[in-house]
Short mmCIF file of C-alpha atoms in Angstrom, two decimals:
data_model
loop_
_atom_site.label_atom_id
_atom_site.label_comp_id
_atom_site.label_asym_id
_atom_site.label_seq_id
_atom_site.Cartn_x
_atom_site.Cartn_y
_atom_site.Cartn_z
CA UNK A 1 -104.73 133.61 122.34
CA UNK A 2 -104.03 130.35 120.59
CA UNK A 3 -106.55 128.75 118.28
CA UNK A 4 -106.58 125.60 116.21
CA UNK A 5 -108.63 124.96 113.11
CA UNK A 6 -109.05 121.89 110.96
CA UNK A 7 -111.00 121.23 107.77
CA UNK A 8 -113.03 119.97 106.19
CA UNK A 9 -115.47 119.28 109.03
CA UNK A 10 -117.22 116.50 107.15
CA UNK A 11 -116.07 114.39 104.24
CA UNK A 12 -117.61 111.48 102.35
CA UNK A 13 -115.18 109.72 100.03
CA UNK A 14 -115.26 106.54 97.92
CA UNK A 15 -112.88 103.68 98.59
CA UNK A 16 -109.62 104.17 96.73
CA UNK A 17 -109.84 107.96 96.58
CA UNK A 18 -107.18 110.27 98.09
CA UNK A 19 -107.53 112.20 101.33
CA UNK A 20 -106.19 115.46 102.64
CA UNK A 21 -107.14 116.90 106.03
CA UNK A 22 -105.54 120.15 107.09
CA UNK A 23 -104.91 121.65 110.48
CA UNK A 24 -103.47 125.05 111.38
CA UNK A 25 -102.60 126.61 114.71
CA UNK A 26 -102.54 130.34 115.37
CA UNK A 27 -101.06 132.37 118.17
CA UNK A 28 -98.07 130.18 118.98
CA UNK A 29 -94.80 129.17 117.41
CA UNK A 30 -93.11 125.77 117.13
CA UNK A 31 -95.99 123.82 118.69
CA UNK A 32 -96.01 120.06 119.03
CA UNK A 33 -98.78 118.83 116.71
CA UNK A 34 -100.79 115.61 116.73
CA UNK A 35 -103.32 113.65 114.69
CA UNK A 36 -105.70 111.37 116.55
CA UNK A 37 -108.44 109.11 115.23
CA UNK A 38 -111.61 108.10 116.98
CA UNK A 39 -113.25 105.10 115.32
CA UNK A 40 -116.77 103.81 116.05
CA UNK A 41 -117.05 103.58 119.79
CA UNK A 42 -115.11 106.13 121.77
CA UNK A 43 -111.38 105.41 122.06
CA UNK A 44 -108.85 107.93 120.74
CA UNK A 45 -105.82 106.57 118.96
CA UNK A 46 -102.70 108.64 118.34
CA UNK A 47 -101.69 108.41 114.66
CA UNK A 48 -98.86 110.92 114.20
CA UNK A 49 -97.04 113.62 116.08
CA UNK A 50 -94.58 116.29 115.07
CA UNK A 51 -92.15 118.36 117.13
CA UNK A 52 -91.04 120.55 114.21
CA UNK A 53 -91.17 121.23 110.47
CA UNK A 54 -90.57 118.05 108.50
CA UNK A 55 -90.35 115.93 111.67
CA UNK A 56 -93.06 113.28 111.75
CA UNK A 57 -93.35 110.30 114.07
CA UNK A 58 -95.88 107.54 113.48
CA UNK A 59 -97.44 105.60 116.32
CA UNK A 60 -99.16 102.90 114.28
CA UNK A 61 -98.63 101.48 110.78
CA UNK A 62 -101.55 102.33 108.53
CA UNK A 63 -102.78 103.61 105.22
CA UNK A 64 -102.20 107.23 106.23
CA UNK A 65 -99.32 109.68 106.20
CA UNK A 66 -98.69 113.09 107.72
CA UNK A 67 -96.66 116.11 106.74
CA UNK A 68 -95.69 119.39 108.35
CA UNK A 69 -94.73 121.79 105.57
CA UNK A 70 -94.88 124.88 107.80
CA UNK A 71 -94.43 125.52 111.51
CA UNK A 72 -98.13 125.75 112.30
CA UNK A 73 -99.57 123.49 109.60
CA UNK A 74 -100.16 119.76 109.89
CA UNK A 75 -101.65 117.67 107.09
CA UNK A 76 -103.05 114.14 107.16
CA UNK A 77 -103.12 112.33 103.83
CA UNK A 78 -103.87 109.08 102.13
CA UNK A 79 -103.28 108.04 98.52
CA UNK A 80 -106.04 105.40 98.55
CA UNK A 81 -108.70 105.30 101.26
CA UNK A 82 -109.94 102.05 102.77
CA UNK A 83 -113.30 101.42 104.41
CA UNK A 84 -111.47 101.06 107.72
CA UNK A 85 -110.22 104.66 107.45
CA UNK A 86 -113.68 105.93 108.35
CA UNK A 87 -113.76 107.80 111.62
CA UNK A 88 -113.43 111.09 113.41
CA UNK A 89 -110.02 112.71 112.99
CA UNK A 90 -108.79 115.23 115.52
CA UNK A 91 -105.82 117.54 115.28
CA UNK A 92 -104.24 118.79 118.49
CA UNK A 93 -101.40 120.94 119.72
CA UNK A 94 -99.66 121.06 123.06
CA UNK A 95 -98.31 123.77 125.29
CA UNK A 96 -96.40 122.93 128.45
CA UNK A 97 -97.69 119.37 128.27
CA UNK A 98 -101.37 120.36 128.03
CA UNK A 99 -103.17 119.16 124.89
CA UNK A 100 -105.76 121.23 122.99
CA UNK A 101 -107.95 119.82 120.22
CA UNK A 102 -109.45 121.18 117.04
CA UNK A 103 -113.09 120.72 116.08
CA UNK A 104 -112.52 117.43 114.28
CA UNK A 105 -113.13 116.08 110.77
CA UNK A 106 -115.65 113.31 110.27
CA UNK A 107 -114.65 111.00 107.42
CA UNK A 108 -116.96 108.40 105.91
CA UNK A 109 -115.49 106.05 103.33
CA UNK A 110 -118.08 104.29 101.16
CA UNK B 1 -96.86 101.19 127.39
CA UNK B 2 -98.84 102.88 130.10
CA UNK B 3 -102.42 101.67 130.56
CA UNK B 4 -105.36 103.93 131.44
CA UNK B 5 -108.58 102.50 132.80
CA UNK B 6 -111.74 104.48 133.44
CA UNK B 7 -114.79 103.53 135.41
CA UNK B 8 -117.67 103.23 135.20
CA UNK B 9 -117.95 102.82 131.41
CA UNK B 10 -121.54 104.07 131.44
CA UNK B 11 -123.51 106.13 133.92
CA UNK B 12 -127.12 107.29 133.79
CA UNK B 13 -128.27 109.86 136.35
CA UNK B 14 -131.12 112.20 137.00
CA UNK B 15 -130.62 115.92 136.78
CA UNK B 16 -129.34 117.27 140.08
CA UNK B 17 -127.45 114.14 141.07
CA UNK B 18 -123.75 114.01 141.92
CA UNK B 19 -121.24 111.64 140.34
CA UNK B 20 -117.65 110.47 140.65
CA UNK B 21 -115.66 109.23 137.68
CA UNK B 22 -112.43 107.34 138.21
CA UNK B 23 -109.23 107.04 136.18
CA UNK B 24 -106.50 104.53 137.07
CA UNK B 25 -103.12 104.49 135.34
CA UNK B 26 -100.42 101.86 135.39
CA UNK B 27 -97.25 103.94 135.77
CA UNK B 28 -96.00 107.20 137.21
CA UNK B 29 -97.06 110.29 135.28
CA UNK B 30 -96.20 113.98 135.36
CA UNK B 31 -99.34 115.07 133.56
CA UNK B 32 -102.99 114.12 133.54
CA UNK B 33 -105.87 115.75 131.73
CA UNK B 34 -109.64 115.36 131.88
CA UNK B 35 -111.71 116.09 128.79
CA UNK B 36 -115.42 116.25 128.03
CA UNK B 37 -116.53 115.20 124.56
CA UNK B 38 -119.87 116.80 123.78
CA UNK B 39 -122.51 115.25 121.47
CA UNK B 40 -120.98 117.11 118.50
CA UNK B 41 -117.64 115.43 119.07
CA UNK B 42 -115.75 118.43 120.35
CA UNK B 43 -113.18 117.66 123.05
CA UNK B 44 -113.26 120.28 125.78
CA UNK B 45 -110.45 120.64 128.27
CA UNK B 46 -111.71 120.30 131.83
CA UNK B 47 -108.60 119.97 133.97
CA UNK B 48 -104.86 119.75 133.64
CA UNK B 49 -104.08 118.10 136.96
CA UNK B 50 -100.85 116.12 137.41
CA UNK B 51 -101.43 116.15 141.19
CA UNK B 52 -103.59 117.74 143.85
CA UNK B 53 -107.12 119.09 143.60
CA UNK B 54 -108.68 121.69 141.35
CA UNK B 55 -112.19 123.06 141.13
CA UNK B 56 -114.07 124.80 138.35
CA UNK B 57 -117.68 125.57 139.19
CA UNK B 58 -119.62 122.33 139.68
CA UNK B 59 -116.67 120.24 138.57
CA UNK B 60 -113.63 119.30 140.56
CA UNK B 61 -110.79 116.83 140.10
CA UNK B 62 -108.26 115.16 142.35
CA UNK B 63 -105.15 113.31 141.27
CA UNK B 64 -103.19 111.12 143.70
CA UNK B 65 -100.09 110.50 141.65
CA UNK B 66 -98.43 108.21 144.21
CA UNK B 67 -101.43 105.87 144.09
CA UNK B 68 -101.91 106.25 140.33
CA UNK B 69 -105.48 107.44 140.14
CA UNK B 70 -107.54 110.53 139.47
CA UNK B 71 -111.17 111.33 140.25
CA UNK B 72 -113.54 113.72 138.52
CA UNK B 73 -116.49 114.97 140.56
CA UNK B 74 -119.60 116.44 139.00
CA UNK B 75 -122.10 118.00 141.37
CA UNK B 76 -125.70 119.02 140.73
CA UNK B 77 -125.62 117.46 137.25
CA UNK B 78 -127.28 119.21 134.34
CA UNK B 79 -128.39 117.74 131.01
CA UNK B 80 -125.57 119.66 129.33
CA UNK B 81 -123.09 117.54 131.31
CA UNK B 82 -124.03 114.57 129.13
CA UNK B 83 -121.31 113.17 126.91
CA UNK B 84 -118.14 111.15 127.24
CA UNK B 85 -115.48 111.99 129.81
CA UNK B 86 -111.91 111.00 129.07
CA UNK B 87 -108.78 111.05 131.12
CA UNK B 88 -105.40 111.00 129.41
CA UNK B 89 -101.75 110.71 130.45
CA UNK B 90 -98.47 110.99 128.52
CA UNK B 91 -97.21 108.03 126.53
CA UNK B 92 -93.80 108.71 128.04
CA UNK B 93 -92.22 110.96 130.61
CA UNK B 94 -91.40 113.78 128.23
CA UNK B 95 -94.90 114.13 126.89
CA UNK B 96 -93.87 115.38 123.45
CA UNK B 97 -95.21 112.16 121.94
CA UNK B 98 -98.73 112.92 123.03
CA UNK B 99 -101.27 111.52 125.46
CA UNK B 100 -102.81 108.09 125.70
CA UNK B 101 -106.50 108.02 126.51
CA UNK B 102 -108.76 105.82 128.55
CA UNK B 103 -111.88 104.44 126.91
CA UNK B 104 -114.02 107.04 128.60
CA UNK B 105 -117.12 107.20 130.78
CA UNK B 106 -120.34 107.76 128.86
CA UNK B 107 -122.53 109.96 131.06
CA UNK B 108 -126.22 110.53 130.39
CA UNK B 109 -128.09 113.08 132.50
CA UNK B 110 -131.84 112.70 132.26
CA UNK B 111 -134.19 115.65 132.92
#
């Protein structure tokens, strides 16, 4: 069966520091991959999606970037974090249109 | 883009009560999902229901695509049903560019 993992689960970083969140999917090949953010409150905002290696689409301009170096690996990065980057980051993959989420990474920028 | 509206935004019920959560969307869709976000933040898939009715234990969902709404029914609520319930539909027809979410219904079940 397919599984999705992301790490770290919790991260506290100072303003201006870099960020790297990693997500991997197992049990499937060539999945569509997604990064969402959930800020204070409860809405989920799509940040990036990828339909294949090296193919990244951005939904909103921001301080973040994404990369897909391998088929089942999706990385969210920042060179310099802002206070507004704090939030809950969720990686997801889709199969036949149905979306499945990882456990999430909670980022606090101080 | 497509708009998703959920109601009510907040709901407080006693254990054992039944509830109906609603999701309206502004354009035709070929996919709709319901999720439950538990207190730890995990998003759990409840239903993938582009149309028709599905049931899973105490939960059921109905989507009327022609009228652009979906309903989630929770019967005999338990405290573990507490959390936020989201519905989501594709940004576009193909769906490869992900789902757009409503703002959710925050459900609290009191013992």
